[in-house]
Coordinates of C-alpha atoms in Angstrom, one line a residue:
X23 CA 184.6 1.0 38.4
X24 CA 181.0 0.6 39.9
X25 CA 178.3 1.0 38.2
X26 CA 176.9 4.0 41.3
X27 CA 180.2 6.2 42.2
X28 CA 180.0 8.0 45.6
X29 CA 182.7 11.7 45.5
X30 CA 183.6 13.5 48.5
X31 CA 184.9 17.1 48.3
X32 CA 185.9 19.0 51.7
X33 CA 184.9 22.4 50.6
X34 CA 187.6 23.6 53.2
X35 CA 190.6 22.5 51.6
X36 CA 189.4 21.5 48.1
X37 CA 190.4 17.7 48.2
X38 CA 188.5 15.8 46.7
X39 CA 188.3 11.5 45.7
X40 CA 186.0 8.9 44.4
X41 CA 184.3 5.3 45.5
X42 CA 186.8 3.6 43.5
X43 CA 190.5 4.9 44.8
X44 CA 188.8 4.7 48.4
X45 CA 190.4 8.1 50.0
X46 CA 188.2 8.0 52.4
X47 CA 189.7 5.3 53.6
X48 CA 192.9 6.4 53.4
X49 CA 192.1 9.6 55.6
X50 CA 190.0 7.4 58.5
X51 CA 192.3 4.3 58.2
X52 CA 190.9 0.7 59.5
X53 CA 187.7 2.3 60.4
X54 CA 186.1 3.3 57.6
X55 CA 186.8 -0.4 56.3
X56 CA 185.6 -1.7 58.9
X57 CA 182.3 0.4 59.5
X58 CA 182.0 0.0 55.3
X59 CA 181.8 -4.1 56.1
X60 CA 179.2 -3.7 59.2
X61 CA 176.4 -2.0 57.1
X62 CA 174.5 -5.1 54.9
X63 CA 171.3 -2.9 55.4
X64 CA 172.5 0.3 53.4
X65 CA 173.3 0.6 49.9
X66 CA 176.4 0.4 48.5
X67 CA 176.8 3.8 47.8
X68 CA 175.5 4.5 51.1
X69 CA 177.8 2.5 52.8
X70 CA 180.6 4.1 51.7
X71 CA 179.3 7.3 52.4
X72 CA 178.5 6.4 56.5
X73 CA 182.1 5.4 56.5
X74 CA 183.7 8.6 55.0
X75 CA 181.2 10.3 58.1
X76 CA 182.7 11.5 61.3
X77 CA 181.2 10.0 64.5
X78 CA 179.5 12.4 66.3
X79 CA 179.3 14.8 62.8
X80 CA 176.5 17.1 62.3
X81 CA 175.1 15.8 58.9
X82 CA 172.5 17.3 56.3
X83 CA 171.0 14.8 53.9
X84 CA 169.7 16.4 50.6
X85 CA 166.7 14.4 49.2
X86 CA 167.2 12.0 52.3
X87 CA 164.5 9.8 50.9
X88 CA 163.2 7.8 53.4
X89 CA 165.8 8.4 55.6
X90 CA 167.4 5.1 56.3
X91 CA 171.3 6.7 56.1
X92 CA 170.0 9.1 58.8
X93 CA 168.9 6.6 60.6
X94 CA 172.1 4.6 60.7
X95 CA 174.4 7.3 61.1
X96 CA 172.1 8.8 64.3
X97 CA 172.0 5.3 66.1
X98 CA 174.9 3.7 65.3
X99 CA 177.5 6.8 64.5
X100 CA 175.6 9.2 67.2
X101 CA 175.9 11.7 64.3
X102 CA 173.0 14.9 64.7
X103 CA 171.2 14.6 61.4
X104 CA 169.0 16.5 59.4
X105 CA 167.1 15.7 56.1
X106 CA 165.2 17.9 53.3
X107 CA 163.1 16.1 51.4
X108 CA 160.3 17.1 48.8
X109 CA 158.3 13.5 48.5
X110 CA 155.4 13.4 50.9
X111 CA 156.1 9.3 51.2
X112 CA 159.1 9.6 51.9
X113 CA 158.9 12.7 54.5
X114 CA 156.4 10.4 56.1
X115 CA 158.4 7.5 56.4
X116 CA 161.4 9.8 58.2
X117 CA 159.2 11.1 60.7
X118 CA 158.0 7.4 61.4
X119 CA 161.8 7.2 62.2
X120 CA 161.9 10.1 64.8
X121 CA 164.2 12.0 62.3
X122 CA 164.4 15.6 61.4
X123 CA 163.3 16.2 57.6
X124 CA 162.3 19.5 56.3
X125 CA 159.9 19.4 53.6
X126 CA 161.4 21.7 50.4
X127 CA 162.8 21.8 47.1
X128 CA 166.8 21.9 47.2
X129 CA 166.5 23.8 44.0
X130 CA 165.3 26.6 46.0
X131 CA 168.2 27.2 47.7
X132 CA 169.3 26.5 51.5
X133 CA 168.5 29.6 53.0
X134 CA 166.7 27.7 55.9
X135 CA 170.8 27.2 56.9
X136 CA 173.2 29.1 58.3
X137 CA 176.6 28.8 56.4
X138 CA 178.8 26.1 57.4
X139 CA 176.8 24.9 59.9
X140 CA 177.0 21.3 58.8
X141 CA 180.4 19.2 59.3
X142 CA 179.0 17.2 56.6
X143 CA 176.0 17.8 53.6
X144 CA 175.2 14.3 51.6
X145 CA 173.6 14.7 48.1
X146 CA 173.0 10.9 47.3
X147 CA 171.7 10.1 44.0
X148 CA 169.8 13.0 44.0
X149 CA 172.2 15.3 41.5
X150 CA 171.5 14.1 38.3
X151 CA 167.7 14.7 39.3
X152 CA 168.8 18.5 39.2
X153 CA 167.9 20.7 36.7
X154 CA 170.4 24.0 38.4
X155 CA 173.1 21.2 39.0
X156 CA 175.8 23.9 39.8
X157 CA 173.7 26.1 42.0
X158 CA 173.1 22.8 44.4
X159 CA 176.2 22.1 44.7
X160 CA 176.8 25.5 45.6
X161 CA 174.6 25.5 48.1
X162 CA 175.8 22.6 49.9
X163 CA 179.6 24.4 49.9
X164 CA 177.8 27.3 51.8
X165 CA 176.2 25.3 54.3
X166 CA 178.8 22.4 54.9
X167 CA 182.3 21.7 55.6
X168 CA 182.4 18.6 54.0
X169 CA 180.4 17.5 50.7
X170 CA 179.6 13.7 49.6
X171 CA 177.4 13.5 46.4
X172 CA 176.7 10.1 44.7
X173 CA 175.5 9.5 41.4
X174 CA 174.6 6.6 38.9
X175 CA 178.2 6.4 36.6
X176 CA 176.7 6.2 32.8
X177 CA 179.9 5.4 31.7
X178 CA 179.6 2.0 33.5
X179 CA 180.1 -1.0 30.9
X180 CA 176.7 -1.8 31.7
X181 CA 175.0 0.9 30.4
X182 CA 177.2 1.4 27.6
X183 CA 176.0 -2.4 26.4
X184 CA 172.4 -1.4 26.5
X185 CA 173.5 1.2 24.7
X186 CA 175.2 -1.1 21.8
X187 CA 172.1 -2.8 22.2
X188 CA 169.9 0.3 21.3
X189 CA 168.2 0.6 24.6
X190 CA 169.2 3.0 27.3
X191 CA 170.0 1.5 30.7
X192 CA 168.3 0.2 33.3
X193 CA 169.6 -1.2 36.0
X194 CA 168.8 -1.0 40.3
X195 CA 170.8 2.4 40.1
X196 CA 169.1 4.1 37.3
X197 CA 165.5 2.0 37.5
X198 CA 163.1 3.9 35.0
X199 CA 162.3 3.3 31.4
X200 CA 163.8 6.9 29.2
X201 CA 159.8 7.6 29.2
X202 CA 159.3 8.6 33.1
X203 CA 162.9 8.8 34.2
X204 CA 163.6 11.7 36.7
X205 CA 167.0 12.2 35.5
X206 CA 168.1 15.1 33.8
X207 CA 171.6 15.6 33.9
X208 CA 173.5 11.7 33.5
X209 CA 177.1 11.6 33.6
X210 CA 180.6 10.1 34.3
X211 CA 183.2 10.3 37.2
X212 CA 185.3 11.9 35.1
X213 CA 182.6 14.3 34.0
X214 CA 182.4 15.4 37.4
X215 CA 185.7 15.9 37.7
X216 CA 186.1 18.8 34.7
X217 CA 183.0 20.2 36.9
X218 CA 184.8 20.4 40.1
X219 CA 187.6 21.8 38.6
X220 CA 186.0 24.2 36.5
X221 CA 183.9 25.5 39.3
X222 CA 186.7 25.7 41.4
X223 CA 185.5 23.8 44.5

């Protein structure tokens, strides 16, 4: 189990899997494997992400950042992407990429979007940032066909030794000290599970 677990839901049909069984690669074959090998640039959680993607999909990144899966997924996938974003760094560094990003706060809703208009609406490690966790994820069911949200797993045996050790985690997926962290909401792939299921998505 990794230590950042990346879930994708298809709002459609209700199927949903995690990073670690790889479904996504069960449902695009040799391709996703492939395409999951030829990004070095991405993080891992992105990369598996851009692999469970369409080519050609119509894609909406939530808190896009500075838009580097975007980026990848427009030039090398020839996917149509869009990005909200509330940083002004990072807005700035996605319209140094020629990208579309609108400036807002997802916990304000999507309104700005038609309902399923996207093939595909990522939410990468962005959710446990959330304080109206099930209202997002709402929100990305209305506006998307497809959902892929990725989060930092706290049950990882990582954090649970800092946690023997009296200190909570840190680590490249979760960098802050407890004292300026801007996660609110930490949890487990199974956690996420009794969420989807009790929300009925």
């Amino acid at each position: 189990m990794s230590a950042t677990t990346a879930w994708c839901a298809y709002f459609d049909n209700i199927a949903a899997g995690s990073q670690d069984d790889r479904p996504g690669a069960a449902r695009t074959g040799d391709r996703a494997r492939s395409a999951a090998r030829a990004m070095p640039t991405l993080r891992d959680d992105l990369r598996q992400i851009a692999a469970w993607i369409a080519d050609g999909a119509h894609v909406l990144d939530l808190g896009c950042g500075d838009g580097v899966l975007m980026a990848y997924l427009r030039d090398s996938r020839s996917a149509r992407v869009y990005g909200v974003e509330i940083a002004d760094d990072s807005i700035l560094q996605c319209v140094r990429r020629g990208l579309s990003v609108i400036q807002a706060d997802l916990e304000s809703g999507l309104r700005m979007f038609p309902d399923r208009m996207f093939d595909t609406v990522v939410l990468s490690q962005t959710l446990q940032a959330m304080h109206q966790t099930e209202a997002v994820l709402r929100e990305m069911g209305a506006v998307g066909r497809q959902g892929i949200v990725s989060f930092p797993n706290f049950g990882h045996w990582r954090h649970l030794v800092a946690l023997l050790g009296g200190r909570m985690p840190v680590s490249p997926q979760m960098p802050y000290q407890w004292y300026d962290t801007p996660n609110v909401h930490l949890c487990t792939p199974r956690d996420f599970e009794i969420l989807q299921a009790a929300s009925g998505w």
